[in-house]
PDB file of C-alpha atoms and ligand atoms in Angstrom:
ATOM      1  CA  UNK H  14     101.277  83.517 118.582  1.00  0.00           C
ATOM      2  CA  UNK H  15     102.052  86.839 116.666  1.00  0.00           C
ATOM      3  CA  UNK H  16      99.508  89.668 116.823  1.00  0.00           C
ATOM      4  CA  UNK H  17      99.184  89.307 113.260  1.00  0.00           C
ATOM      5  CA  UNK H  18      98.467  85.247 113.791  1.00  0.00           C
ATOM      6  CA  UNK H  19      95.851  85.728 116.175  1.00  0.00           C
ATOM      7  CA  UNK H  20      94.238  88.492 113.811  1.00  0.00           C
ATOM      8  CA  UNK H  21      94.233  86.372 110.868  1.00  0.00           C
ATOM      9  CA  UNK H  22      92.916  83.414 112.965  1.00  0.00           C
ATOM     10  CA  UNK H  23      90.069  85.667 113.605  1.00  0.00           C
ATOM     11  CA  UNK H  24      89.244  86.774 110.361  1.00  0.00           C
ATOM     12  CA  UNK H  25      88.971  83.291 109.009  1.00  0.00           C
ATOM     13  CA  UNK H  26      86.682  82.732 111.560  1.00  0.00           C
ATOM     14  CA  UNK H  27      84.843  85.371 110.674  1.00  0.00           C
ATOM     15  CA  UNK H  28      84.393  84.481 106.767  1.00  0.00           C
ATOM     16  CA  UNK H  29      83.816  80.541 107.753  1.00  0.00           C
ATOM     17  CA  UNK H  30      80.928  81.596 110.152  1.00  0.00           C
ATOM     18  CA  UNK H  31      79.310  83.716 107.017  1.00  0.00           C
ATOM     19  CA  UNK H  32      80.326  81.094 105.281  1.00  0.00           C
ATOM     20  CA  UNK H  33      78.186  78.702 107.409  1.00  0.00           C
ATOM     21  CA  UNK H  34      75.483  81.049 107.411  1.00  0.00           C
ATOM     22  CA  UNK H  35      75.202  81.634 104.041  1.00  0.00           C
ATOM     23  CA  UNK H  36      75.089  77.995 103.247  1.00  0.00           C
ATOM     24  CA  UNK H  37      78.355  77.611 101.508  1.00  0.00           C
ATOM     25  CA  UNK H  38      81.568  75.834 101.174  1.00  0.00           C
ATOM     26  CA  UNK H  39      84.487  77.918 103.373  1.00  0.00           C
ATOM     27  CA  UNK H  40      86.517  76.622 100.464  1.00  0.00           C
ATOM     28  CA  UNK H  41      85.159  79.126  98.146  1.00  0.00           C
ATOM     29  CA  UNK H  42      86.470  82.333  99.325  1.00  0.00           C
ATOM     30  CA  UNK H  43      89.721  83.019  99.551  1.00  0.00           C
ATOM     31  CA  UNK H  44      91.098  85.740 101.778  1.00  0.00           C
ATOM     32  CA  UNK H  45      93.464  88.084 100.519  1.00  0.00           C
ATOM     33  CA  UNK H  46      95.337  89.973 102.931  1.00  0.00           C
ATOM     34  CA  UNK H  47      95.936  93.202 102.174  1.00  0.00           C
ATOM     35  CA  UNK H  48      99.398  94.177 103.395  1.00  0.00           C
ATOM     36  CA  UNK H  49      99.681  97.862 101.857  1.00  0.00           C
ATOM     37  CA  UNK H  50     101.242 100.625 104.518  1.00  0.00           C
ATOM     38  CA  UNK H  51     102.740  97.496 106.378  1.00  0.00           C
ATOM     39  CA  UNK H  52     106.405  96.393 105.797  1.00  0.00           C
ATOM     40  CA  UNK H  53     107.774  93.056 104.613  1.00  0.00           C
ATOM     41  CA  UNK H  54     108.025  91.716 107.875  1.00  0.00           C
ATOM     42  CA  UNK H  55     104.161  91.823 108.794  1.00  0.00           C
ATOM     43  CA  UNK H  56     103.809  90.006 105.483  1.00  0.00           C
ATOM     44  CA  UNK H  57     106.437  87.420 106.677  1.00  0.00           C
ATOM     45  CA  UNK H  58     104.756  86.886 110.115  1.00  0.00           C
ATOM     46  CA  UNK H  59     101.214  86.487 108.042  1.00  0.00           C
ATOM     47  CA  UNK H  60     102.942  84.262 105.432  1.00  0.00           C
ATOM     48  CA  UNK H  61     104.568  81.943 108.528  1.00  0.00           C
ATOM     49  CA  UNK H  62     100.848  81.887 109.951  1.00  0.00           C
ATOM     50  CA  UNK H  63      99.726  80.027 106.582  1.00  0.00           C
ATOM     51  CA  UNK H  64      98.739  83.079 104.691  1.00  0.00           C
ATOM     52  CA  UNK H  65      98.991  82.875 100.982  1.00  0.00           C
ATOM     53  CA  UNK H  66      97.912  86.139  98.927  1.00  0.00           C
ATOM     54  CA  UNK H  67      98.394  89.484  99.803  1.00  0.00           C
ATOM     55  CA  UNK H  68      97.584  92.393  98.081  1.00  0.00           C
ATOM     56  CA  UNK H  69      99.192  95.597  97.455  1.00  0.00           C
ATOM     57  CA  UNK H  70      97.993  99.197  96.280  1.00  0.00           C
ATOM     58  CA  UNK H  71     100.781 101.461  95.385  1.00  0.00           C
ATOM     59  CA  UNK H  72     102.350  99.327  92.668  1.00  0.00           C
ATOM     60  CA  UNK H  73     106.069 100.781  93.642  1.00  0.00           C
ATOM     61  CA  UNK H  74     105.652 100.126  97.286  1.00  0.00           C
ATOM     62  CA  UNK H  75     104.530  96.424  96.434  1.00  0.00           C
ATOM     63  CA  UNK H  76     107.317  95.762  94.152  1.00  0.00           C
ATOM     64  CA  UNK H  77     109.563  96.489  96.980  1.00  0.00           C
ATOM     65  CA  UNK H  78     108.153  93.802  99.502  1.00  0.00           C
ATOM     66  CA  UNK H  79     108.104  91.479  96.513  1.00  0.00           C
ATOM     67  CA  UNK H  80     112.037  92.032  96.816  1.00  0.00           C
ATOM     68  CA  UNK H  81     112.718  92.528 100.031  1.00  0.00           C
ATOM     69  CA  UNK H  82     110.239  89.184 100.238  1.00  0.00           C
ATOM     70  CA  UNK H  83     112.023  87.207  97.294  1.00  0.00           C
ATOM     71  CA  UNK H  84     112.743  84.353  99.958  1.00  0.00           C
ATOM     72  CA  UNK H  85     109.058  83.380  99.900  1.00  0.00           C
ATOM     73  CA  UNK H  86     108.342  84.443  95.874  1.00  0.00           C
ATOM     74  CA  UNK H  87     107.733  80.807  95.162  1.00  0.00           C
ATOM     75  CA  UNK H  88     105.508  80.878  98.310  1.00  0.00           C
ATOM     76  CA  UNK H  89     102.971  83.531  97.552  1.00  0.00           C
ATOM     77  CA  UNK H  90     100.252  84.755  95.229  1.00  0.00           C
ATOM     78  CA  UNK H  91     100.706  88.717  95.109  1.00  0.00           C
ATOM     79  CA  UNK H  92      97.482  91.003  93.800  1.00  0.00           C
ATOM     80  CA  UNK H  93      98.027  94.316  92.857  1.00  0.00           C
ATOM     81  CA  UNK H  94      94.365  95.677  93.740  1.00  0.00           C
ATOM     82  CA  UNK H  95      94.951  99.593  93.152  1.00  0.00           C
ATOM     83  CA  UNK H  96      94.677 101.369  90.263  1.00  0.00           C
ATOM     84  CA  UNK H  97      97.112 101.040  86.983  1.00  0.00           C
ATOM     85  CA  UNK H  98      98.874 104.009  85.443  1.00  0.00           C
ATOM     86  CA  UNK H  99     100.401 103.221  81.895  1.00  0.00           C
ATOM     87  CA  UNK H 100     103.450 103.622  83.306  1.00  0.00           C
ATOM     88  CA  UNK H 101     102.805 101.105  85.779  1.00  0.00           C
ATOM     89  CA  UNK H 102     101.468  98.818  83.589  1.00  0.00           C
ATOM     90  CA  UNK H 103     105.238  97.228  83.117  1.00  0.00           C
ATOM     91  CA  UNK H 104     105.805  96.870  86.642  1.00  0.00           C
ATOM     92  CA  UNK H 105     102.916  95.077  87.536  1.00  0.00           C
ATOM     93  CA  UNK H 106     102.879  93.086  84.321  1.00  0.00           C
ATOM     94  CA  UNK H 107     106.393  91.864  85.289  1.00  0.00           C
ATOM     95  CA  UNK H 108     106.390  91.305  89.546  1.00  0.00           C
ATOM     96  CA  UNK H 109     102.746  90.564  90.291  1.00  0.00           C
ATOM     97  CA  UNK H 110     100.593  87.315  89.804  1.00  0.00           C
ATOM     98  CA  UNK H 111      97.050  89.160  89.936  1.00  0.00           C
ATOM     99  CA  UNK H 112      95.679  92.391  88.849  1.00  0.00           C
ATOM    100  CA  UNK H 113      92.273  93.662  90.425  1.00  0.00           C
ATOM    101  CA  UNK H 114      92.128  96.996  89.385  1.00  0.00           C
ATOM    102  CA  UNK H 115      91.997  97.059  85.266  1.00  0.00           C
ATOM    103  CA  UNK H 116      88.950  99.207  84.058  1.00  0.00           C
ATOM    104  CA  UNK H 117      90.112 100.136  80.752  1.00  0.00           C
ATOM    105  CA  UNK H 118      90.788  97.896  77.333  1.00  0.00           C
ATOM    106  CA  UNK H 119      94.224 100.055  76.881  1.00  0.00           C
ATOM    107  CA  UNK H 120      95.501  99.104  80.232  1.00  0.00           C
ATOM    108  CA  UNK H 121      94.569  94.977  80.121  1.00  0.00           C
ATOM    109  CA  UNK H 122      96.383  95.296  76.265  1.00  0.00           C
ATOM    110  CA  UNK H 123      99.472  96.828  77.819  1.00  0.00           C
ATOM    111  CA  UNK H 124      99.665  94.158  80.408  1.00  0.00           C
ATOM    112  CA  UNK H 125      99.091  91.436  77.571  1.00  0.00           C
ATOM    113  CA  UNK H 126     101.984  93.185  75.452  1.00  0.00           C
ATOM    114  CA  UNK H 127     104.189  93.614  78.933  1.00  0.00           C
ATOM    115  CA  UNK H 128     103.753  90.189  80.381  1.00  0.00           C
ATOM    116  CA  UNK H 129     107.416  88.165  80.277  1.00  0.00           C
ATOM    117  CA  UNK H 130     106.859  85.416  78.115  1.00  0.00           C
ATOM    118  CA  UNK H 131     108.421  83.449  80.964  1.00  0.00           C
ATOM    119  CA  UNK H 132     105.176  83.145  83.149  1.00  0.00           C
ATOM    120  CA  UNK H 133     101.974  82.395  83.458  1.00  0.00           C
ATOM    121  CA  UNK H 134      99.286  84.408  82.241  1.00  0.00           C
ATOM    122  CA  UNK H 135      98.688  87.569  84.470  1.00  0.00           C
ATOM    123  CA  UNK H 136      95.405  86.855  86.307  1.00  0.00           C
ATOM    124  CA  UNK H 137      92.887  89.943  86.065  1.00  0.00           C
ATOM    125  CA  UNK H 138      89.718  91.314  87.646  1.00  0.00           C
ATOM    126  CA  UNK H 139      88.120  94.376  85.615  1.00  0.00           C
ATOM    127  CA  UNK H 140      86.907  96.596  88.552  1.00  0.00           C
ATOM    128  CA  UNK H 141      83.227  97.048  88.294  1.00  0.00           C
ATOM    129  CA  UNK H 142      82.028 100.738  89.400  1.00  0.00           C
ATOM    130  CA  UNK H 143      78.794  98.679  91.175  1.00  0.00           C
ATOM    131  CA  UNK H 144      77.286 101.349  92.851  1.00  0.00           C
ATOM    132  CA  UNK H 145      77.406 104.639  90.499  1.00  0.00           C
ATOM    133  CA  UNK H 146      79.585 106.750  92.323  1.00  0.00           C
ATOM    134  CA  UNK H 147      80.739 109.509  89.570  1.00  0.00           C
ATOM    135  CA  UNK H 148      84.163 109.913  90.913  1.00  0.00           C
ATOM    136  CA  UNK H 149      84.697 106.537  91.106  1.00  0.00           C
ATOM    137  CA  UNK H 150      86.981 104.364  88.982  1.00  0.00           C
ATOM    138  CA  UNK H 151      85.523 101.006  87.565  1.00  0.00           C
ATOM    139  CA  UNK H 152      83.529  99.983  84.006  1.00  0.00           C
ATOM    140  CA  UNK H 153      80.333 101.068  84.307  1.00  0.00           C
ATOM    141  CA  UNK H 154      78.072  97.752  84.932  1.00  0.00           C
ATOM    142  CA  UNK H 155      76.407  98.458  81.332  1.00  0.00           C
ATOM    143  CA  UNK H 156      79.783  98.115  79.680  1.00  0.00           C
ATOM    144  CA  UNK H 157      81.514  95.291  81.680  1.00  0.00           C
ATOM    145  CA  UNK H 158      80.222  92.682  79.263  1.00  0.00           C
ATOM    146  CA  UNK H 159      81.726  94.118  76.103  1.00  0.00           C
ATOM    147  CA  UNK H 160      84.833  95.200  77.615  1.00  0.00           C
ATOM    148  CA  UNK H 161      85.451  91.498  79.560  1.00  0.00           C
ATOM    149  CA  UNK H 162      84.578  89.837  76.396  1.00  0.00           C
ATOM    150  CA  UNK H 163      87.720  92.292  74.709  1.00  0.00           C
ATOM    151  CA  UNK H 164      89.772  91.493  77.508  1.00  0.00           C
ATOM    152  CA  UNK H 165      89.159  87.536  77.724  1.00  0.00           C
ATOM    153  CA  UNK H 166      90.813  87.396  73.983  1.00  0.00           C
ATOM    154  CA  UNK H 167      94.463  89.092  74.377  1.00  0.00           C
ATOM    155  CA  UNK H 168      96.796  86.268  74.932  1.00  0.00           C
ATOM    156  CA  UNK H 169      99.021  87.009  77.976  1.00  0.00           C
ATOM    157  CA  UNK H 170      96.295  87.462  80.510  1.00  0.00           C
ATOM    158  CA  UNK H 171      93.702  85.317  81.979  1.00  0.00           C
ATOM    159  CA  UNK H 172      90.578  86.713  82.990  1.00  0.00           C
ATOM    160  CA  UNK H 173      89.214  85.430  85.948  1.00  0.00           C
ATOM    161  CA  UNK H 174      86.325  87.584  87.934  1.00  0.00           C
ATOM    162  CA  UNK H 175      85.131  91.025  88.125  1.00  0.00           C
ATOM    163  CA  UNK H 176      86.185  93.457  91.693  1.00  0.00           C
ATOM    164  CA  UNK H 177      84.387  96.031  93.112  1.00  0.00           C
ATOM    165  CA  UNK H 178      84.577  98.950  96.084  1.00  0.00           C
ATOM    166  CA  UNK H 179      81.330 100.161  97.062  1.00  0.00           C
ATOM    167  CA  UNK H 180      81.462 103.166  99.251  1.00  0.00           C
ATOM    168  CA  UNK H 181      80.351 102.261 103.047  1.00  0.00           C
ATOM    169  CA  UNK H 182      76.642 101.088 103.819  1.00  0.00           C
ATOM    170  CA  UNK H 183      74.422 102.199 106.556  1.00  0.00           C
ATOM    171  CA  UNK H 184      74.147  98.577 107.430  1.00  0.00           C
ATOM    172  CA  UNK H 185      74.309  94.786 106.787  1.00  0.00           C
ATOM    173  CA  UNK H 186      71.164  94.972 104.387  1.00  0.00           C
ATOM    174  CA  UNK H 187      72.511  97.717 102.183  1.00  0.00           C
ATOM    175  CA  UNK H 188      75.893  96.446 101.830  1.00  0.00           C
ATOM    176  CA  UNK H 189      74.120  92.983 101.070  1.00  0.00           C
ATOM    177  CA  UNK H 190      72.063  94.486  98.480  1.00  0.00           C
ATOM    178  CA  UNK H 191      74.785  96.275  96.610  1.00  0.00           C
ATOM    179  CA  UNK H 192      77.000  93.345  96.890  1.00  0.00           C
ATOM    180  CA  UNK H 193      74.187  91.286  95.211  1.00  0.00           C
ATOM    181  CA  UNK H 194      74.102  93.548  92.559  1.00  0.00           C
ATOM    182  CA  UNK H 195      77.541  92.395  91.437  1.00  0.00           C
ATOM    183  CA  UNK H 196      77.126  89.212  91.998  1.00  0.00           C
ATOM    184  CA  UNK H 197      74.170  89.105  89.447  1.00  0.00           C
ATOM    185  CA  UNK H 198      76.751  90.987  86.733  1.00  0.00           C
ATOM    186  CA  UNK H 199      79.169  88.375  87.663  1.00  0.00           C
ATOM    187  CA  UNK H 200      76.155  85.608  86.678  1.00  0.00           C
ATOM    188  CA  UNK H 201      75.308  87.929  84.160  1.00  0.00           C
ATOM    189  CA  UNK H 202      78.811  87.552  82.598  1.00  0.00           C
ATOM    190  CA  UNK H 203      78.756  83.779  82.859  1.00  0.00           C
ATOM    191  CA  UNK H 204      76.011  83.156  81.365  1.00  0.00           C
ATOM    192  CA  UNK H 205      77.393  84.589  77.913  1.00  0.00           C
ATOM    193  CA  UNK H 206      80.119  82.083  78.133  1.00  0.00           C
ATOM    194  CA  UNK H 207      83.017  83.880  80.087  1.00  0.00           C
ATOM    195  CA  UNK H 208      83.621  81.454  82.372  1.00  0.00           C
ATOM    196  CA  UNK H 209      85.001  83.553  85.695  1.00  0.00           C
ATOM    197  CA  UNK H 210      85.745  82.066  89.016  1.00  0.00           C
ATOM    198  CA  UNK H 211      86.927  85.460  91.267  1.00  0.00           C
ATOM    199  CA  UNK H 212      84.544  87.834  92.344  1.00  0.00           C
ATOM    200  CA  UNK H 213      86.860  90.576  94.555  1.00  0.00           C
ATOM    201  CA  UNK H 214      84.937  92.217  96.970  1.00  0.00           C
ATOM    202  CA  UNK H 215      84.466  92.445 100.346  1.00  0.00           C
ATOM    203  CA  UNK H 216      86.973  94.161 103.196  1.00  0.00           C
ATOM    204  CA  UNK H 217      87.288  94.196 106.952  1.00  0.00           C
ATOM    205  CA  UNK H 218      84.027  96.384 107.681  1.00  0.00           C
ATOM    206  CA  UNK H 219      81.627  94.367 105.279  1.00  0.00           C
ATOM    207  CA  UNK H 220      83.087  91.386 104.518  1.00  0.00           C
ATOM    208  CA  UNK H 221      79.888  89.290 105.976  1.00  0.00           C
ATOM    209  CA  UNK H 222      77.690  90.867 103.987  1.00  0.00           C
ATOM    210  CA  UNK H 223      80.207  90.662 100.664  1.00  0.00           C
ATOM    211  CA  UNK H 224      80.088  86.492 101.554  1.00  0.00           C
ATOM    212  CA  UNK H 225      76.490  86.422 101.560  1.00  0.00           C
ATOM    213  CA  UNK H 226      75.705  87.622  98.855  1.00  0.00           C
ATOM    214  CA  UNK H 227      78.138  85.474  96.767  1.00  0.00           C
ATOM    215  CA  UNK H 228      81.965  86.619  97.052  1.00  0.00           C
ATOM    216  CA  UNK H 229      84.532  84.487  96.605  1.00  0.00           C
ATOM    217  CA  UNK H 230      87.204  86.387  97.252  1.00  0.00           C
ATOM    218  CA  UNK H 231      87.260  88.938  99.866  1.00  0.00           C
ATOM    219  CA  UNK H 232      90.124  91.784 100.631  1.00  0.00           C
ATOM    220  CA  UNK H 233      90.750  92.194 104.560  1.00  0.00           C
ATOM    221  CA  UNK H 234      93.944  94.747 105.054  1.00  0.00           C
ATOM    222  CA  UNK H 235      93.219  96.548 108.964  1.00  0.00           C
ATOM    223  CA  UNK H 236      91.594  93.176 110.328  1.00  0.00           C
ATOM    224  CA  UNK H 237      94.844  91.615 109.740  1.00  0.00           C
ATOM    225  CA  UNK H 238      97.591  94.248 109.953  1.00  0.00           C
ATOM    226  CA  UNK H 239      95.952  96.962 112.346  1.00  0.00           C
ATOM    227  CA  UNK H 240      95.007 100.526 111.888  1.00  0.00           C
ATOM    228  CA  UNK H 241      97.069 102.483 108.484  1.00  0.00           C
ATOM    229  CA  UNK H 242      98.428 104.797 110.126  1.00  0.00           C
ATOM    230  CA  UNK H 243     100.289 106.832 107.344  1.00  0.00           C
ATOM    231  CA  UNK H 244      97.848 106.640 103.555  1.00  0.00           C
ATOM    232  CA  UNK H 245     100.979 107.106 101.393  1.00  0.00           C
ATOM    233  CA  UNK H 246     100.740 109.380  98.574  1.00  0.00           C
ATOM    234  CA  UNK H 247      99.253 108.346  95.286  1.00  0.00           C
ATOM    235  CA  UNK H 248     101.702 106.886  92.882  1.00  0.00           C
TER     236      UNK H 248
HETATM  237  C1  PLP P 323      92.802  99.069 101.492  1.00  0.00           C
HETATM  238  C2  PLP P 323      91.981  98.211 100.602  1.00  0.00           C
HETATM  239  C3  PLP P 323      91.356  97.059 101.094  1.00  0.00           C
HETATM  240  C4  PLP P 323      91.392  96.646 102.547  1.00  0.00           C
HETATM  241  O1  PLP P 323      90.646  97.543 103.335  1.00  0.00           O
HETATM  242  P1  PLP P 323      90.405  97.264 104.903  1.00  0.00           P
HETATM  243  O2  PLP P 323      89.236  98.099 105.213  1.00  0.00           O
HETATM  244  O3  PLP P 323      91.648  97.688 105.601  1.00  0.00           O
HETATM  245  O4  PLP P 323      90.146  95.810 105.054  1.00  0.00           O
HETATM  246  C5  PLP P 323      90.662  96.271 100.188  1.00  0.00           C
HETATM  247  N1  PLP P 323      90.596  96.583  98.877  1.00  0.00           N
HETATM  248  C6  PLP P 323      91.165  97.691  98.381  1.00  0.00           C
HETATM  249  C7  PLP P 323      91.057  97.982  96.932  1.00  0.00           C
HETATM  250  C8  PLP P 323      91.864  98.542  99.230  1.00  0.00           C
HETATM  251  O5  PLP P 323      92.412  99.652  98.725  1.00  0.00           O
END
C-alpha cells in the first residue's frame, strides 16, 4: 500500500469513528481530499486508492492537474475551494465541477454567464465568514440568506451548501461550538426553502469536531498528502 493509501485509510477512519460518535450515517460526509502543493501523481495514487474529489486552491495550479490528470476526468469530482478572482472566474467556470469559495453575487453571476452550456450546472458553496474575523473573506452570516437566495436563481449554477474556515480553536469544545454555529445558518437557510445538501467545513486538525456538529463534507489536504512544504504564491 502507497503512503498516500494508508493515509487516506486512516482518515476515513477517523471521520467514520466521529461519525459513530456523533450518531450518524458515515454516508453523509464526504471527504474531499485536498491535493493543492502536491503533483498529479499523489492525486493518481489517491484516486487508485478509491478517492473521488479533490480539491484545489490556486485555480491555475488545479487546472494543470486537471490536464495532466485528463485520463481520470470522467473519474473525478474536482472543487476549487480557494478564492475567485474575476479573472478566474472563466477558468474555474470551464475545468472544475465545484466551487467552495464564492462570497460575492458578481462572482456566482460570472460563473453562471461563463459556464459551457455543455455541462452540468457548476455546483457552489458561498463561503460563510462564521467566526468574524475582519480580514477574513466569506458573507457575513447576516447576509448569507439574501445573497444564497440571489445566487440559487441564476441558471448555470446549482447551489448546494454553505463553506466555512474558522481560524484554529483552543480545543475540541471551541471548534465544536463555532462549527455549530454554521450548522444552525445552514438550518437557518433551509428552513426558508433553499434546499442545500453540502456544508464544507472541517480539515485535518478539526475535522472531529466539524462532524459533530453537523458537516457533511469535510476538507482533509496534510492528513492525506503530508506536510506543504512550499505555500505557492497567491494567484
Ligand atoms: C488547505 C486547505 C484545506 C486543507 O487543510 P489541511 O489542514 O491540510 O487539511 C482545507 N480547506 C481549505 C480552504 C484549504 O485552503
Amino acid at each position: 500500500m502507497t503512503t498516500i493509501a494508508a493515509k487516506l485509510q486512516h482518515v476515513r477512519a477517523r471521520i467514520a469513528t466521529a461519525c459513530q460518535q456523533a450518531g450518524r450515517n458515515v454516508q453523509d460526509v464526504t471527504l474531499l481530499a485536498v491535493s493543492k502543493t502536491f503533483g498529479p501523481e499523489a492525486v493518481r495514487a489517491a484516486a487508485a486508492a478509491g478517492q473521488r474529489d479533490f480539491g484545489e486552491n490556486y485555480i491555475q495550479e488545479g487546472v494543470d492537474k486537471i490536464a495532466a490528470l485528463a485520463d481520470l476526468r470522467g473519474q473525478l469530482r474536482w472543487h476549487c475551494i480557494g478564492p475567485i478572482q474575476s479573472n478566474k472566474t472563466r477558468l474555474v467556470a470551464e475545468q472544475f465541477d465545484w466551487a467552495h469559495g464564492v462570497d460575492r453575487l458578481k462572482t456566482a453571476e460570472r460563473l453562471s454567464a461563463q459556464r459551457p452550456p455543455g455541462l452540468p450546472p457548476l455546483n457552489l458553496c458561498l463561503q460563510v465568514n462564521i467566526d468574524g474575523g475582519p480580514t477574513k473573506s466569506g458573507v457575513a452570516p447576516a447576509e448569507a440568506l439574501a445573497l444564497a437566495q440571489a445566487v440559487a436563481a441564476l441558471p448555470r449554477l446549482r447551489l448546494r451548501g454553505l463553506m466555512t474556515i474558522p481560524d484554529p480553536a483552543p480545543d475540541f469544545e471551541a471548534a465544536r461550538a463555532v462549527h455549530a454555529s454554521a450548522r444552525a445558518l445552514f438550518d437557518q437557510l433551509n428552513a426558508a426553502g433553499l434546499g442545500l445538501d453540502t456544508l464544507s467545513m472541517g480539515m485535518s486538525d478539526d475535522l472531529e469536531a466539524a462532524v459533530a456538529a453537523g458537516s457533511t463534507m469535510v476538507r482533509v489536504g496534510s492528513a492525506i498528502f503530508g506536510t506543504r512544504a512550499v505555500k505557492p504564491s497567491r494567484q
